[in-house]
XYZ file of N, CA, C and O in Angstrom:
672
model
N 6.375 9.502 12.709
C 5.011 9.335 12.282
C 5.277 8.092 13.250
O 6.304 7.039 12.837
N 4.205 7.235 13.126
C 3.998 6.107 14.235
C 4.141 5.313 13.330
O 3.923 5.123 11.858
N 4.097 3.636 13.693
C 4.088 2.557 12.973
C 2.741 2.474 12.136
O 2.169 2.027 10.993
N 1.484 2.190 12.642
C 0.109 1.944 12.584
C 0.038 3.428 11.452
O -0.065 3.057 10.237
N 0.507 4.344 11.548
C 0.105 5.106 10.361
C 0.897 5.106 9.377
O 0.200 5.246 7.953
N 2.034 4.348 9.246
C 2.716 3.790 7.787
C 1.916 2.888 7.231
O 2.409 2.627 5.896
N 0.519 2.247 8.243
C 0.187 0.623 7.424
C -1.211 1.540 6.319
O -1.437 0.950 5.221
N -1.587 2.878 6.773
C -2.288 3.651 5.969
C -1.999 4.308 4.704
O -2.680 5.795 4.230
N -0.647 5.027 4.737
C 0.155 5.842 4.204
C -0.368 5.941 2.848
O -0.647 7.508 2.122
N -0.531 5.191 1.762
C -0.894 4.868 0.756
C -2.643 5.711 0.239
O -2.387 6.876 -0.289
N -3.677 5.885 1.507
C -4.686 6.194 1.802
C -4.293 7.765 2.390
O -5.083 8.822 1.536
N -3.782 7.961 2.752
C -2.762 9.154 3.091
C -2.247 10.180 2.400
O -3.051 11.341 1.929
N -1.578 9.560 0.987
C -1.228 10.054 0.216
C -1.855 10.615 -0.974
O -1.567 11.653 -1.425
N -2.736 9.756 -1.049
C -3.767 9.711 -2.198
C -5.388 10.311 -1.479
O -5.946 9.660 -1.191
N -5.109 11.400 -0.731
C -6.225 11.840 0.205
C -7.924 12.247 -1.529
O -8.660 12.126 -0.060
N -7.953 11.802 -2.040
C -8.890 12.565 -2.577
C -10.260 11.855 -2.679
O -11.360 12.177 -2.494
N -10.036 10.777 -2.281
C -11.609 9.704 -2.324
C -12.085 9.875 -1.387
O -11.014 9.620 -0.148
N -13.232 9.399 -0.983
C -13.755 9.458 0.092
C -13.801 8.079 0.655
O -14.462 7.561 1.720
N -13.880 7.302 -0.355
C -14.280 5.757 0.063
C -13.354 5.061 -0.527
O -13.381 5.159 -1.865
N -12.542 4.122 -0.344
C -11.555 3.081 -1.208
C -12.251 1.655 -1.018
O -12.928 1.470 -0.165
N -12.536 1.396 -2.131
C -12.902 -0.089 -2.636
C -11.999 -0.890 -3.435
O -11.491 -0.665 -3.876
N -11.446 -2.226 -2.341
C -10.417 -3.219 -2.193
C -10.877 -4.349 -2.678
O -12.104 -4.188 -1.933
N -10.176 -4.601 -3.371
C -10.637 -6.518 -3.378
C -10.410 -7.200 -2.005
O -9.405 -6.654 -1.379
N -11.713 -7.893 -1.738
C -11.203 -8.650 -0.055
C -10.272 -9.422 -0.500
O -9.734 -9.947 1.163
N -9.397 -9.526 -1.016
C -8.202 -10.980 -1.246
C -7.168 -9.542 -0.484
O -5.866 -10.324 0.013
N -7.293 -8.464 -0.656
C -5.807 -7.602 -0.341
C -6.031 -7.738 1.262
O -6.515 -7.434 2.159
N -4.525 -8.263 1.612
C -3.702 -8.538 2.686
C -3.219 -7.316 3.778
O -2.931 -7.287 4.443
N -2.798 -6.385 2.899
C -2.273 -4.818 3.285
C -1.827 -4.009 2.345
O -1.762 -4.527 1.082
N -1.359 -3.094 3.160
C -0.678 -2.177 1.889
C 0.189 -2.630 0.597
O 0.246 -2.497 -0.222
N 1.044 -3.752 1.074
C 2.200 -4.259 0.424
C 1.528 -5.883 -0.731
O 2.243 -6.172 -1.322
N 0.127 -6.195 0.005
C -0.376 -7.007 -1.067
C -1.520 -6.813 -1.582
O -2.541 -7.256 -1.147
N -1.459 -5.788 -2.357
C -2.433 -4.924 -2.851
C -2.818 -6.089 -4.683
O -2.348 -6.376 -5.107
N -4.116 -6.675 -4.467
C -4.725 -7.162 -5.953
C -5.159 -6.148 -6.557
O -6.369 -5.814 -5.741
N -5.260 -6.168 -7.725
C -5.548 -5.047 -8.282
C -7.503 -5.671 -8.695
O -7.364 -7.067 -9.102
N -8.053 -4.882 -8.650
C -9.534 -5.283 -9.394
C -10.027 -5.107 -10.739
O -9.313 -4.656 -11.656
N -10.688 -6.487 -11.076
C -10.586 -6.473 -12.106
C -11.363 -5.016 -13.000
O -12.224 -4.219 -12.459
N -11.399 -4.821 -13.958
C -12.048 -3.430 -14.581
C -13.760 -3.605 -14.596
O -14.734 -2.639 -14.355
N -14.623 -5.154 -14.724
C -16.249 -5.003 -14.186
C -16.592 -4.694 -13.056
O -17.280 -4.369 -12.706
N -15.356 -4.918 -11.535
C -15.748 -4.996 -10.248
C -15.866 -2.832 -10.376
O -16.584 -2.393 -9.531
N -14.636 -2.542 -11.021
C -14.751 -0.899 -10.813
C -16.060 -0.418 -11.921
O -17.174 0.196 -11.183
N -16.951 -0.809 -12.907
C -17.881 -0.863 -13.380
C -19.046 -1.050 -12.511
O -19.900 -0.034 -12.096
N -18.962 -1.945 -11.790
C -20.038 -2.007 -10.676
C -20.242 -1.101 -9.501
O -21.057 -0.428 -8.892
N -19.039 -0.293 -9.323
C -18.497 0.272 -8.372
C -19.449 1.715 -8.659
O -19.734 2.244 -7.845
N -18.970 2.279 -9.919
C -19.486 2.858 -10.434
C -20.755 3.046 -10.447
O -21.689 3.993 -10.273
N -21.420 2.184 -10.523
C -23.115 1.952 -10.998
C -23.567 2.045 -9.339
O -24.916 2.089 -9.040
N -23.446 1.707 -8.347
C -23.812 2.396 -6.692
C -24.064 3.666 -6.349
O -23.354 4.402 -7.195
N -25.083 4.068 -5.902
C -25.878 4.919 -5.833
C -24.986 5.870 -5.083
O -24.196 5.669 -4.078
N -25.314 7.062 -5.231
C -24.087 8.133 -4.682
C -22.328 7.659 -4.584
O -22.170 8.726 -4.066
N -22.018 6.956 -5.632
C -21.332 7.428 -6.237
C -20.651 7.852 -7.490
O -21.238 7.531 -8.028
N -19.939 8.877 -7.298
C -19.727 10.196 -8.160
C -18.659 9.434 -8.907
O -19.003 9.660 -10.373
N -17.946 9.033 -8.926
C -16.888 8.573 -9.774
C -15.770 7.357 -9.097
O -15.806 7.217 -8.165
N -15.147 6.616 -9.760
C -14.417 5.286 -9.643
C -13.121 5.231 -10.792
O -13.315 5.321 -11.356
N -11.946 5.027 -10.078
C -10.788 4.487 -10.904
C -9.846 3.513 -10.564
O -10.067 3.681 -9.291
N -9.216 3.054 -11.169
C -8.737 1.902 -10.630
C -7.324 2.281 -9.705
O -6.527 3.188 -10.641
N -6.404 1.654 -9.437
C -5.008 1.932 -8.926
C -4.387 0.656 -9.137
O -4.670 -0.256 -8.344
N -3.157 0.731 -10.087
C -2.925 -0.868 -9.872
C -1.563 -0.782 -8.836
O -1.030 0.777 -8.714
N -0.720 -1.534 -8.653
C 0.028 -1.637 -7.545
C 0.899 -2.592 -7.717
O 0.110 -4.035 -7.923
N 2.510 -2.478 -8.192
C 3.204 -4.263 -7.717
C 4.883 -3.283 -7.422
O 4.961 -2.045 -7.241
N 5.328 -4.513 -6.813
C 6.639 -4.364 -6.482
C 8.037 -4.533 -7.641
O 7.548 -5.771 -8.537
N 8.382 -3.856 -8.088
C 9.266 -3.735 -9.567
C 10.960 -3.977 -9.315
O 10.736 -2.724 -8.364
N 11.730 -4.133 -9.588
C 13.153 -3.961 -9.622
C 13.333 -2.690 -10.489
O 12.548 -2.250 -11.237
N 14.406 -1.953 -9.670
C 14.587 -0.538 -10.396
C 16.217 -0.527 -9.978
O 16.498 -0.422 -9.376
N 17.002 -0.001 -11.103
C 18.083 0.128 -11.221
C 18.424 1.895 -11.985
O 17.554 2.100 -12.341
N 19.469 1.836 -11.233
C 19.749 3.593 -11.813
C 20.827 3.565 -12.528
O 22.245 2.826 -12.134
N 21.175 3.354 -14.302
C 21.810 3.068 -15.189
C 23.328 3.831 -14.831
O 24.128 3.076 -14.956
N 23.087 4.950 -14.518
C 24.120 6.112 -14.105
C 25.386 5.121 -13.240
O 26.183 5.270 -13.112
N 24.748 4.946 -11.853
C 25.553 4.343 -11.015
C 25.290 3.062 -10.946
O 25.838 2.080 -9.536
N 24.476 2.724 -11.044
C 23.779 0.730 -11.050
C 23.421 0.794 -9.549
O 22.914 -0.615 -9.360
N 22.894 1.247 -8.608
C 22.060 1.042 -7.446
C 20.835 0.252 -8.039
O 20.177 0.525 -9.515
N 20.835 -0.796 -7.306
C 19.736 -1.464 -7.544
C 18.562 -1.956 -6.212
O 18.882 -1.775 -5.195
N 17.279 -1.665 -6.525
C 16.180 -1.090 -5.043
C 14.853 -2.299 -5.835
O 15.109 -2.049 -7.308
N 14.273 -2.076 -4.914
C 13.050 -2.944 -5.148
C 12.011 -2.021 -5.171
O 12.092 -1.318 -3.761
N 11.552 -1.624 -6.207
C 10.316 -0.074 -5.792
C 8.783 -0.738 -5.782
O 8.426 -1.514 -6.450
N 8.303 0.337 -4.654
C 6.640 0.190 -5.103
C 6.561 1.315 -6.354
O 6.681 1.989 -6.211
N 5.501 0.304 -6.752
C 5.107 1.341 -8.147
C 3.588 1.138 -8.159
O 2.865 0.131 -8.346
N 3.264 2.506 -8.693
C 1.401 2.825 -8.657
C 1.302 3.205 -10.068
O 1.784 4.125 -10.425
N 0.724 2.649 -10.768
C -0.524 2.843 -11.668
C -1.393 3.964 -12.013
O -2.469 2.881 -11.236
N -1.498 5.186 -11.998
C -2.681 5.872 -11.676
C -3.283 5.705 -13.004
O -3.055 5.930 -14.069
N -4.795 6.299 -12.973
C -5.768 6.210 -13.714
C -5.176 7.136 -14.613
O -4.974 8.731 -14.482
N -5.306 7.099 -16.148
C -4.416 7.413 -17.083
C -5.465 9.208 -17.606
O -4.861 10.345 -17.756
N -6.520 9.058 -17.558
C -7.324 10.027 -17.831
C -7.949 11.314 -17.192
O -7.156 12.694 -16.966
N -7.956 11.005 -15.727
C -7.590 11.895 -14.099
C -6.390 12.373 -13.613
O -6.318 13.287 -13.032
N -5.461 11.489 -14.006
C -4.118 11.243 -12.661
C -4.596 11.398 -11.168
O -3.811 11.982 -10.703
N -5.158 10.885 -11.304
C -6.223 10.888 -9.641
C -4.945 9.797 -8.609
O -4.998 9.191 -9.165
N -4.541 10.202 -7.854
C -3.110 9.593 -6.863
C -1.967 10.167 -6.994
O -1.342 9.330 -6.375
N -1.461 10.925 -8.229
C -0.106 11.507 -7.862
C 0.249 12.039 -6.295
O -0.958 12.619 -6.109
N 1.455 11.906 -6.105
C 1.741 12.814 -4.350
C 2.044 14.488 -4.898
O 1.786 14.589 -5.900
N 1.724 14.945 -4.222
C 2.211 16.404 -3.853
C 3.002 16.550 -4.757
O 4.162 16.080 -4.077
N 3.661 17.418 -5.768
C 4.642 17.661 -6.415
C 5.880 18.453 -5.666
O 5.021 20.198 -5.499
N 6.667 18.486 -5.385
C 7.883 18.915 -5.075
C 8.191 20.035 -6.266
O 8.980 21.168 -6.799
N 8.672 19.253 -7.547
C 9.035 19.567 -8.687
C 8.351 18.914 -9.961
O 7.902 18.098 -9.638
N 8.510 19.610 -11.119
C 7.895 18.819 -12.048
C 5.855 18.929 -12.203
O 5.475 20.119 -11.397
N 5.697 18.739 -13.808
C 4.416 18.838 -13.788
C 3.735 17.755 -13.795
O 4.068 16.915 -14.491
N 2.233 17.447 -13.636
C 1.781 16.276 -13.397
C 1.369 15.820 -15.255
O 1.491 14.384 -15.207
N 1.135 17.041 -15.925
C 0.740 15.929 -17.541
C 2.146 15.424 -18.089
O 1.573 15.031 -19.104
N 3.727 15.956 -17.444
C 4.670 15.396 -17.760
C 4.708 13.594 -17.821
O 5.182 13.532 -18.248
N 3.546 13.709 -17.002
C 3.516 12.044 -16.761
C 3.275 11.395 -18.694
O 3.467 9.964 -18.381
N 2.515 12.020 -19.378
C 2.268 11.182 -20.580
C 3.044 10.740 -21.417
O 3.179 10.264 -22.355
N 4.354 11.893 -21.186
C 5.035 11.251 -21.965
C 6.138 9.971 -21.682
O 5.011 9.119 -20.643
N 6.476 9.612 -22.433
C 6.960 8.175 -22.963
C 7.689 7.712 -21.571
O 9.352 8.431 -21.245
N 7.393 6.702 -20.860
C 8.338 6.305 -19.647
C 8.277 7.443 -18.576
O 8.972 7.060 -17.540
N 7.491 8.123 -18.372
C 7.209 9.318 -17.776
C 6.994 9.013 -16.042
O 5.936 7.491 -15.861
N 7.668 9.145 -14.782
C 7.380 8.472 -13.717
C 7.769 10.304 -12.776
O 8.242 10.613 -13.160
N 6.898 9.724 -11.420
C 7.097 10.713 -10.348
C 7.833 9.649 -8.899
O 7.061 8.599 -8.929
N 8.903 10.037 -8.665
C 9.636 9.484 -7.665
C 9.594 10.664 -6.612
O 9.249 11.627 -6.496
N 9.135 9.572 -5.121
C 9.331 10.379 -3.539
C 10.466 11.362 -3.687
O 11.616 10.955 -3.997
N 10.530 11.911 -3.014
C 11.503 12.780 -2.710
C 12.743 12.056 -2.103
O 14.106 12.257 -2.394
N 12.208 11.198 -0.892
C 13.017 10.486 -0.093
C 13.993 10.097 -1.145
O 15.806 9.635 -0.754
N 13.557 9.031 -2.069
C 14.302 8.426 -2.881
C 15.337 8.937 -4.044
O 16.304 8.643 -3.743
N 14.262 10.342 -4.663
C 15.588 11.229 -5.017
C 16.987 11.353 -4.151
O 18.098 11.708 -4.920
N 16.450 11.759 -3.080
C 17.551 12.443 -2.239
C 18.395 11.677 -1.325
O 19.611 12.112 -0.914
N 17.611 10.311 -1.443
C 18.601 9.435 -0.691
C 18.828 7.825 -1.145
O 20.284 7.453 -1.302
N 17.655 6.812 -1.272
C 17.586 5.920 -1.766
C 18.014 5.507 -2.847
O 19.181 4.520 -3.090
N 17.717 6.372 -3.957
C 18.481 6.444 -5.128
C 19.636 7.478 -5.605
O 20.156 7.044 -7.285
N 19.970 7.765 -4.764
C 20.816 8.843 -4.730
C 22.277 8.356 -5.621
O 22.455 7.339 -4.503
N 22.714 8.791 -5.859
C 24.493 8.424 -6.233
C 25.339 9.100 -4.967
O 25.000 10.275 -4.733
N 26.230 8.210 -4.383
C 26.736 8.122 -3.242
C 28.544 8.557 -4.107
O 28.766 7.360 -4.558
N 28.848 9.586 -3.753
C 30.737 9.880 -4.235
C 31.176 8.920 -3.348
O 31.111 8.526 -2.476
N 32.672 8.937 -3.637
C 33.587 8.706 -3.117
C 34.156 8.976 -1.841
O 34.800 8.676 -0.914
N 33.521 10.493 -1.692
C 33.732 10.991 -0.484
C 32.488 11.024 0.598
O 32.495 11.877 1.653
N 31.643 10.554 -0.408
C 30.107 10.216 0.494
C 29.213 11.424 0.166
O 28.331 11.034 0.994
N 29.226 12.019 -0.463
C 28.645 12.952 -1.003
C 27.299 12.284 -1.757
O 27.721 11.383 -2.590
N 26.007 12.676 -1.282
C 24.916 11.963 -2.212
C 24.736 13.161 -3.595
O 24.158 14.516 -3.080
N 24.491 12.720 -4.310
C 24.174 13.478 -5.639
C 23.189 12.810 -6.154
O 22.673 11.771 -6.172
N 21.586 14.259 -5.513
C 20.200 13.593 -5.738
C 19.799 13.244 -7.009
O 20.699 13.918 -8.257
N 19.059 12.443 -7.586
C 18.436 12.351 -8.708
C 17.341 14.035 -9.178
O 16.667 14.243 -8.468
N 17.425 14.033 -9.985
C 16.377 14.964 -10.882
C 15.620 14.904 -11.947
O 15.924 13.395 -12.821
N 14.545 15.643 -12.266
C 13.963 15.693 -13.722
C 15.247 15.194 -14.622
O 15.882 16.129 -14.863
N 14.629 14.466 -15.417
C 14.870 13.917 -16.599
C 16.431 13.108 -16.110
O 16.511 12.634 -17.497
N 16.480 12.525 -15.068
C 17.218 11.852 -15.138
C 16.690 10.141 -15.597
O 15.632 9.701 -15.254
N 17.132 8.963 -15.980
C 16.603 8.019 -16.242
C 17.089 6.964 -15.531
O 17.731 6.580 -14.723
N 16.204 5.984 -14.985
C 15.692 4.771 -14.488
C 15.549 3.626 -15.389
O 15.091 3.838 -16.515
N 15.699 2.319 -14.503
C 15.484 1.470 -15.685
C 13.874 0.738 -14.398
O 14.479 0.362 -13.305
N 12.930 0.806 -15.455
C 11.650 -0.227 -14.406
C 11.471 -1.707 -15.010
O 10.821 -1.881 -15.798
N 11.800 -2.525 -14.040
C 11.403 -4.170 -14.542
C 12.304 -4.237 -15.992
O 11.737 -4.974 -16.876
N 13.858 -3.293 -16.266
C 13.770 -3.620 -17.470
C 14.169 -2.880 -18.557
O 14.494 -2.832 -19.551
N 12.718 -1.788 -18.044
C 12.493 -0.583 -19.118
C 12.586 0.324 -18.832
O 12.561 0.953 -17.767
N 12.879 1.299 -19.487
C 13.354 2.638 -19.621
C 12.626 3.517 -19.322
O 11.158 3.473 -19.530
N 12.668 4.209 -18.074
C 11.578 5.455 -17.421
C 12.466 6.695 -17.312
O 13.624 6.694 -16.926
N 11.863 7.358 -16.960
C 12.253 9.398 -17.335
C 11.656 9.972 -16.149
O 10.419 9.950 -15.967
N 12.367 10.632 -15.253
C 11.550 11.499 -14.202
C 11.069 12.325 -14.465
O 11.834 13.462 -15.094
N 10.049 12.695 -14.514
C 9.233 13.971 -14.447
C 8.768 14.740 -13.670
O 8.304 15.768 -13.718
N 8.788 14.387 -12.445
C 8.510 14.978 -11.414
C 8.645 14.459 -10.238
O 9.154 12.936 -10.023
N 8.953 14.742 -8.627
C 9.415 14.548 -7.455
C 8.623 14.838 -6.786
O 8.064 16.044 -6.885
N 7.502 14.353 -5.752
C 6.452 14.151 -4.958
C 7.253 14.126 -3.830
O 7.981 13.257 -3.454
N 5.814 14.085 -2.630
C 6.386 13.867 -1.398
C 5.401 13.129 -1.220
O 3.988 13.424 -1.341
N 5.888 11.798 -0.550
C 5.072 10.632 -0.108
C 5.768 10.633 1.690
O 6.745 11.265 1.855
N 4.529 10.230 2.356
C 4.680 9.595 3.790
C 5.338 8.865 3.651
O 5.655 7.362 2.439
N 6.295 8.022 4.655
C 7.009 6.527 4.398
C 6.230 5.360 5.333
O 5.296 5.411 5.622
N 6.560 4.607 3.839
C 5.906 3.018 4.371
C 6.973 2.361 5.531
O 7.896 2.928 6.309
N 6.382 1.139 5.610
C 6.688 0.164 6.757
C 8.275 0.255 6.501
O 9.463 -0.233 6.957
N 8.806 -0.011 5.131
C 10.374 -0.520 4.577
C 10.729 0.727 3.747
O 10.031 1.295 2.828
N 12.332 0.986 3.966
C 12.769 1.978 3.542
C 12.889 1.587 1.457
O 13.694 1.119 1.214
N 11.557 1.935 0.617
C 11.910 1.484 -0.520
C 11.344 2.530 -1.475
O 10.666 3.577 -1.156
N 11.994 2.732 -2.645
C 11.571 3.798 -3.643
C 9.924 3.876 -3.323
O 9.588 2.651 -3.600
N 9.557 4.864 -4.148
C 7.902 4.773 -4.405
C 7.854 5.667 -5.476
O 8.603 6.822 -5.434
N 7.465 5.154 -6.804
C 7.280 5.197 -7.870
C 5.827 5.887 -8.354
O 4.630 4.615 -8.080
N 5.555 6.562 -9.131
C 4.181 6.650 -9.449
C 4.059 7.037 -11.252
O 4.908 7.604 -11.495
N 3.236 6.599 -11.734
C 2.998 6.197 -13.348
C 1.841 6.577 -13.490
O 0.546 6.038 -12.625
N 1.288 6.459 -15.201
C -0.042 6.406 -15.586
C -0.464 4.737 -15.713
O 0.701 3.915 -15.840
N -1.667 4.046 -15.602
C -2.087 3.307 -15.363
C -1.168 2.198 -17.155
O -0.766 1.261 -16.991
N -1.367 3.250 -17.893
C -1.069 3.048 -19.013
C 0.707 2.155 -19.029
O 0.889 1.316 -19.929
N 1.457 3.135 -18.616
C 3.115 2.778 -18.748
C 3.163 2.114 -17.800
O 3.868 1.335 -17.996
N 2.343 1.836 -16.775
C 2.120 0.639 -15.545
C 2.899 -0.680 -16.026
O 3.075 -1.645 -15.762
N 1.062 -0.812 -17.108
C 1.275 -2.043 -17.871
C 2.398 -2.558 -18.604
O 2.887 -3.751 -18.982
N 3.091 -1.603 -19.483
C 4.115 -1.255 -20.279
C 5.421 -2.384 -19.325
O 6.549 -2.615 -19.674
N 5.770 -1.307 -17.765
C 6.580 -1.724 -16.619
C 6.461 -3.245 -16.398
O 7.357 -3.924 -15.785
N 5.254 -3.658 -16.517
C 4.586 -5.091 -15.895
C 5.183 -6.286 -16.791
O 5.953 -6.127 -17.816
């Protein structure tokens, strides 16, 4: 995958919308400014727009309590009602995101970035039911999804907007 395609990977990963509306202050994939709710209401009022939902984004510290691995992760808060924005799931069920602390992590993080490495060098992947801490708060892996790689090797995590606010 080329570098240019990594700059729009979230749009490719979340392919459902035909039109994306972002705050003009947004400077790139890693500097997304959330739009206020009244802006989303305005977007919904535009003729021929059938629906609009928010997408929250932030970089949060993530720790694997079992192994002490620390990373900074890209965390996306998707619409609670529609769950528009979850990645293609390899394991798990989308509706499990509604459980307390429910998250979906990308497969690269599960198998590599956040996997435990034994003394012999073997990687032990994360699995559904494993616990992480996001910004000091408990999170439970309920799904593992496939996402495109970004510019930096960072874990990518998806949760509901409601849960995202709890992690903030």
